[in-house]
Tab-separated table of C-alpha atoms in Angstrom:
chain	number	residue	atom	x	y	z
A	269	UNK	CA	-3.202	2.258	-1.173
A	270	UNK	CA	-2.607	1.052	2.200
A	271	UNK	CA	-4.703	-0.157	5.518
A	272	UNK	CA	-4.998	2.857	7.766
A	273	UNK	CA	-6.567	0.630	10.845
A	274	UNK	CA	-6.968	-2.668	11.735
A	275	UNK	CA	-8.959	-4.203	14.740
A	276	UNK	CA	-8.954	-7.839	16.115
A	277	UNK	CA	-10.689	-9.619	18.466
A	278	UNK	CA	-9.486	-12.524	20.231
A	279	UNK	CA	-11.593	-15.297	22.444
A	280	UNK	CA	-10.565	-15.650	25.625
A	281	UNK	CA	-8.995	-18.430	25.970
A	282	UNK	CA	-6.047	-17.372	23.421
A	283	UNK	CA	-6.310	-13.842	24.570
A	284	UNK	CA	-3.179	-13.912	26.890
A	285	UNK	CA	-1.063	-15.641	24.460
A	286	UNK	CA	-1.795	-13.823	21.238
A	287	UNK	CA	-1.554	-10.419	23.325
A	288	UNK	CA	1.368	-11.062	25.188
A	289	UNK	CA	2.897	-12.241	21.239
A	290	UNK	CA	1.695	-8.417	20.340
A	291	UNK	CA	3.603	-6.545	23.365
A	292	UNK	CA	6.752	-8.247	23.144
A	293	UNK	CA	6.996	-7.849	19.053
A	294	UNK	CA	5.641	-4.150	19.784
A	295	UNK	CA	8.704	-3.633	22.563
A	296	UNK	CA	11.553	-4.994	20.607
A	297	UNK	CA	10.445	-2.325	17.705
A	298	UNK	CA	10.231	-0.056	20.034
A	299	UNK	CA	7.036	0.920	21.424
A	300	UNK	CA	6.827	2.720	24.665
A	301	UNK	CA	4.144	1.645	26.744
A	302	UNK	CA	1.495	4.292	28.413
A	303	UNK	CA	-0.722	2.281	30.340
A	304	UNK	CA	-1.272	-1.578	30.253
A	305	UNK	CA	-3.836	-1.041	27.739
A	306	UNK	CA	-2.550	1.462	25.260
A	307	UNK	CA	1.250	1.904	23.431
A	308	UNK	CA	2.709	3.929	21.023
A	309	UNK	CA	4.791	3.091	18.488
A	310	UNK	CA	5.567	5.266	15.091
A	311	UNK	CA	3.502	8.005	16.362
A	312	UNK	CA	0.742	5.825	16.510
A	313	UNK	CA	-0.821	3.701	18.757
A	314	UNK	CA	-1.556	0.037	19.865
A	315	UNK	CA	-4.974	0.090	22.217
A	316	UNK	CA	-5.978	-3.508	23.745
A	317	UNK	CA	-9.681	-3.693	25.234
A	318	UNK	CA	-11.493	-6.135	26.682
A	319	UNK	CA	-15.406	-7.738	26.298
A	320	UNK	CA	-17.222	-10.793	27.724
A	321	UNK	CA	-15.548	-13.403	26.878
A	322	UNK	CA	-13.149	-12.048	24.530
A	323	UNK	CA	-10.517	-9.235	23.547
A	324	UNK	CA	-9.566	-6.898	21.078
A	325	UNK	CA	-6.968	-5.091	19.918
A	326	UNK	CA	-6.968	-2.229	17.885
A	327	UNK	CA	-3.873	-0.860	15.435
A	328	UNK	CA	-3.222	2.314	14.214
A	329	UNK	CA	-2.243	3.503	10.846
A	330	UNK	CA	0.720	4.496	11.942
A	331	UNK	CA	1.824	2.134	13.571
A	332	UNK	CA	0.921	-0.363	10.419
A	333	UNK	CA	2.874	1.698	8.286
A	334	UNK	CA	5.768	1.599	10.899
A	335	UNK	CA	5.817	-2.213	10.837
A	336	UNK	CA	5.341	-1.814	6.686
A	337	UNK	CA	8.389	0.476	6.598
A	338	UNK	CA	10.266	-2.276	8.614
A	339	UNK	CA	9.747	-5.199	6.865
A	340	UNK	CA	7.486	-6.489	9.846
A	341	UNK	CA	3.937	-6.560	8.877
A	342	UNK	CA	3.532	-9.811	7.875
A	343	UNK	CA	5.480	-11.427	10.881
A	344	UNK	CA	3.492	-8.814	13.380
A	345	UNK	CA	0.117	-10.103	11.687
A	346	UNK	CA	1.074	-13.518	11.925
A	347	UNK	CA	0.653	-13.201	15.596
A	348	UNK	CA	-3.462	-13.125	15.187
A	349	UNK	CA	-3.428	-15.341	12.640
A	350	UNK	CA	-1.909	-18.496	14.101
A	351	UNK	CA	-4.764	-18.469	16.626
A	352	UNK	CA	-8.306	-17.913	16.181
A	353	UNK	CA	-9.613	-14.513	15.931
A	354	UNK	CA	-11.862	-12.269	13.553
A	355	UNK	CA	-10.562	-9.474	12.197
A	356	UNK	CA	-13.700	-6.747	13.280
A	357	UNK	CA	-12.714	-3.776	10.853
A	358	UNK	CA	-9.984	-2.840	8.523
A	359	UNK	CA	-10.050	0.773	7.283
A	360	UNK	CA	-8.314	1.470	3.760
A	361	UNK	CA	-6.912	4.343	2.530
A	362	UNK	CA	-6.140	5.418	-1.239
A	363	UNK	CA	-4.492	8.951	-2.403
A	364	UNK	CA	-5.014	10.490	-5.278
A	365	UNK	CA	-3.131	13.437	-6.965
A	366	UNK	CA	-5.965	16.190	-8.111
A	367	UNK	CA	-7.700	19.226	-7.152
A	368	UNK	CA	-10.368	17.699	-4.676
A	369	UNK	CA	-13.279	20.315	-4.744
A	370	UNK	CA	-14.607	19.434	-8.432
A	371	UNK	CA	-14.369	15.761	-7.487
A	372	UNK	CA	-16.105	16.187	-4.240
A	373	UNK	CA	-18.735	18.383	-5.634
A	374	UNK	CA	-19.163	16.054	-8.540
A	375	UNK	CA	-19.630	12.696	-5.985
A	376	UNK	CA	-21.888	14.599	-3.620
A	377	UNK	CA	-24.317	15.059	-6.898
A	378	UNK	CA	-23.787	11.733	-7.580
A	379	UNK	CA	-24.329	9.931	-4.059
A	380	UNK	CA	-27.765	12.449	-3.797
A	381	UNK	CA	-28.538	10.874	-6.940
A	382	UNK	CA	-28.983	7.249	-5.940
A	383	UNK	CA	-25.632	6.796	-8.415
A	384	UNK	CA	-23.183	5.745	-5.891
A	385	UNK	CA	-23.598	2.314	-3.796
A	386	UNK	CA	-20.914	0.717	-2.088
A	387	UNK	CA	-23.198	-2.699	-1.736
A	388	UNK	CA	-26.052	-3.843	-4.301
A	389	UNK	CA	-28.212	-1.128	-2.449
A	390	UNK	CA	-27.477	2.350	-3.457
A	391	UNK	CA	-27.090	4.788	-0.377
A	392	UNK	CA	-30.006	6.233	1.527
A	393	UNK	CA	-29.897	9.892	1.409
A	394	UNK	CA	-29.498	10.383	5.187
A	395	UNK	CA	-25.758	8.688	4.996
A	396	UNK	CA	-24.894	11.024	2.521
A	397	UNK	CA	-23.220	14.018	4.637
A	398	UNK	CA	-20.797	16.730	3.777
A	399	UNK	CA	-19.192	18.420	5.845
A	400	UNK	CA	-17.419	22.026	5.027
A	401	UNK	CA	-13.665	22.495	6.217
A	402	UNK	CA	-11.403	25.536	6.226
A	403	UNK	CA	-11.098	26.610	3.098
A	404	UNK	CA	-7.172	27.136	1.974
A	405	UNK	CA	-9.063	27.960	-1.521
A	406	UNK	CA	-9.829	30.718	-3.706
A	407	UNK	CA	-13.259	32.178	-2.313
A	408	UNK	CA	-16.125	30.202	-3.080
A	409	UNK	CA	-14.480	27.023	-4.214
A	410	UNK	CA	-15.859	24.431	-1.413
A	411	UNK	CA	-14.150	21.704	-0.121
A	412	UNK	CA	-14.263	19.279	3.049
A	413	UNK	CA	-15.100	15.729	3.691
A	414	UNK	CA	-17.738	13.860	2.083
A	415	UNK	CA	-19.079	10.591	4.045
A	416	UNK	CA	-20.909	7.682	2.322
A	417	UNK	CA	-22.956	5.528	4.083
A	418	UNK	CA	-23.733	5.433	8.016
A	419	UNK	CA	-21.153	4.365	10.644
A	420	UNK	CA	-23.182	1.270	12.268
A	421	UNK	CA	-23.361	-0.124	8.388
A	422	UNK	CA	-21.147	-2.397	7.513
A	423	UNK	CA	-19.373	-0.860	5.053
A	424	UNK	CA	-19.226	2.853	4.772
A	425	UNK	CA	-16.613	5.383	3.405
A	426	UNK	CA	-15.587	9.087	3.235
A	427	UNK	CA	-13.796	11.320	0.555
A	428	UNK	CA	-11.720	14.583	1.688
A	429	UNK	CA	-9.795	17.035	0.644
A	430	UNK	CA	-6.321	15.807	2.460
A	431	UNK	CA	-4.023	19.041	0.699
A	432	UNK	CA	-6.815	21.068	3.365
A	433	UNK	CA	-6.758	18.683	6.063
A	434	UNK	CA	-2.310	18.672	5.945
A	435	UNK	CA	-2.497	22.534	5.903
A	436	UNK	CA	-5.255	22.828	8.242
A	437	UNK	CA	-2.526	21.191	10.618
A	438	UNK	CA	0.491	23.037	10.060
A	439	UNK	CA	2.132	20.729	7.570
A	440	UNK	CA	3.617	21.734	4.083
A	441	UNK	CA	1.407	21.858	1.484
A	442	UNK	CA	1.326	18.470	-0.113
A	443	UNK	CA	0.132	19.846	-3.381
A	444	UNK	CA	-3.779	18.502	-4.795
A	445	UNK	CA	-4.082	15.676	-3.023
A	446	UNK	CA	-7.866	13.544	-2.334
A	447	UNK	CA	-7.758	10.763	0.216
A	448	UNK	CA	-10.339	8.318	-0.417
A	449	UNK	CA	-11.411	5.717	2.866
A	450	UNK	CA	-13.108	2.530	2.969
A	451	UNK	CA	-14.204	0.728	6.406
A	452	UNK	CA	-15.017	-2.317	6.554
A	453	UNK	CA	-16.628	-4.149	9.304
A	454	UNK	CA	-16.546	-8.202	10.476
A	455	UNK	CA	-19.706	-8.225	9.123
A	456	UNK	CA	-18.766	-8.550	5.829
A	457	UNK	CA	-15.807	-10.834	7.134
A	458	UNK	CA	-12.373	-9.313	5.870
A	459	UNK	CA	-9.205	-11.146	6.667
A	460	UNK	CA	-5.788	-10.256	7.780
A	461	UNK	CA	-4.832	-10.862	3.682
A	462	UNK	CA	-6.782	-7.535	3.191
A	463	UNK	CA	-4.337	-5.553	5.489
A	464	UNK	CA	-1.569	-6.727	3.548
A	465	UNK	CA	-3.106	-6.360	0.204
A	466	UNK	CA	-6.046	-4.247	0.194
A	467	UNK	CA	-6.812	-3.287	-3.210
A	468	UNK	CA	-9.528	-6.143	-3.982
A	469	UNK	CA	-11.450	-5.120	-1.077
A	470	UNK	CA	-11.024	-1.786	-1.761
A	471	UNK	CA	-12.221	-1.762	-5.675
A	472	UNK	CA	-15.334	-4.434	-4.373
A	473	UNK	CA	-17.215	-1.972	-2.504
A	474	UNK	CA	-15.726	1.526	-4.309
A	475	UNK	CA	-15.871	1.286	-7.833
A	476	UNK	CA	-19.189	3.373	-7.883
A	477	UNK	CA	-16.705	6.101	-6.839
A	478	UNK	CA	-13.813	5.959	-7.810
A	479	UNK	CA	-13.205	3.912	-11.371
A	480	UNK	CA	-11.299	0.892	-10.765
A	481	UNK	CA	-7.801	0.220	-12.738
A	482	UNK	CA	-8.092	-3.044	-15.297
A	483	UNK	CA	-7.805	-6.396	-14.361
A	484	UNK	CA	-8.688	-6.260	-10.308
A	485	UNK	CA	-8.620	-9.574	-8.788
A	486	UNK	CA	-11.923	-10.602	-7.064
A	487	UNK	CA	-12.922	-9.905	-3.834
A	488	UNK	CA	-14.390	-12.537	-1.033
A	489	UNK	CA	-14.435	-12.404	2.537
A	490	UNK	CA	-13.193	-15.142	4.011
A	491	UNK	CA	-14.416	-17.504	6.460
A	492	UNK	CA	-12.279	-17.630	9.310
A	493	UNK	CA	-13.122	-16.478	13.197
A	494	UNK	CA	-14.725	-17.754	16.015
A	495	UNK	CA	-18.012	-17.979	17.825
A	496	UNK	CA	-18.874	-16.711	21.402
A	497	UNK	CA	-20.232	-18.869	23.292
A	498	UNK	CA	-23.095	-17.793	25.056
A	499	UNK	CA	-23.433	-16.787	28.674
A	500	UNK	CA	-24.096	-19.543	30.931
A	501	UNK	CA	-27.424	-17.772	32.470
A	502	UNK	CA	-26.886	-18.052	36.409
A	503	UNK	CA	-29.742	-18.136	39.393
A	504	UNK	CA	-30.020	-15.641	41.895
């Protein structure tokens, strides 16, 4: 289990510190810079972006496991958390080894069902989707991606078939393999703790599908950001 993608946003008047932190710690690992507002970095990418008032940056999965593999998560998160910021959405990603098209089938029944919620409500049956793929199957045997809950929620998640998805791209087959993903948005106030370890935040929201090991620590988003301050409304 691992974060897949992490996005911060940054008020203004710590944007050019904190992002200036982020391109130097990117360049000494490497990263090659495309354009001021977008660099790669373990086949993934860094993307900064800008709003009224604020900024935001944006951080691949690659590039997250990159700084994982290197020993330099912590030290590269460190960067947004010694000034004020709000982490805005942190995706989560969990394999499993198993043939995916009897569990998919079996959560689709379940999620049409009213069975599966990933918040006290269970989910409406219009953010229940699924989506066919390429079948690298035996006839008849149907697989894809199902998604849970609606993108502009704030919490919403999707279950595919990632042995399809890996040959559907050239790769070796990985064997049975079903990727489960969890987004969550700053709505529901996650924290740069969850990037590094994700698995209470992950179990909170998806132990309607997937049934959660023993002993999971609780889950509660934290407190920390900042507030815009409103536009100063000007006269003609």
């Amino acid at each position: 289990m691992h974060c897949d993608f992490l996005h911060v946003t940054i008020p203004e008047s710590h944007a050019a510190v904190v992002l200036r932190g982020v391109l130097d710690a990117m360049g000494s690992l490497g990263a090659v810079s495309v354009s001021p507002d977008l660099h790669r970095l373990g086949g993934g990418t860094v993307k900064f972006s800008e709003g009224r008032g604020f900024s935001m940056v944006g951080i691949s999965g690659q590039v997250l496991d990159h700084l994982r593999l290197n020993g330099e998560l912590s030290r590269s998160l460190h960067l947004f958390g010694s000034s004020p910021h709000r982490v805005t959405r942190v995706d989560v990603a969990h394999d499993v080894a198993c043939s995916a098209p009897p569990v998919l089938r079996r959560l689709l029944r379940s999620a049409r069902s009213g069975s599966i919620s990933l918040t006290r409500k269970s989910l409406r049956s219009q953010s229940i989707r699924f989506i066919d793929n390429h079948n690298h199957y035996a006839p008849g045997d149907r697989t894809g991606t199902l998604y849970l809950g609606s993108r502009t929620a704030k919490v919403y998640a999707r279950v595919y078939d990632k042995r399809n998805e890996r040959l559907d791209r050239g790769f070796d087959d990985p064997g049975n393999l079903l990727r489960y993903e969890l987004t969550v948005t700053g709505k529901l106030s996650p924290t740069l703790r969850d990037v590094v370890e994700p698995a209470p935040m992950f179990w909170k929201f998806m132990s309607d599908v997937l049934p959660p090991p023993a002993n999971v620590s609780d889950w509660v988003g934290g407190a920390d950001g900042f507030d815009i301050s409103a536009p100063v409304a000007l006269l003609p």
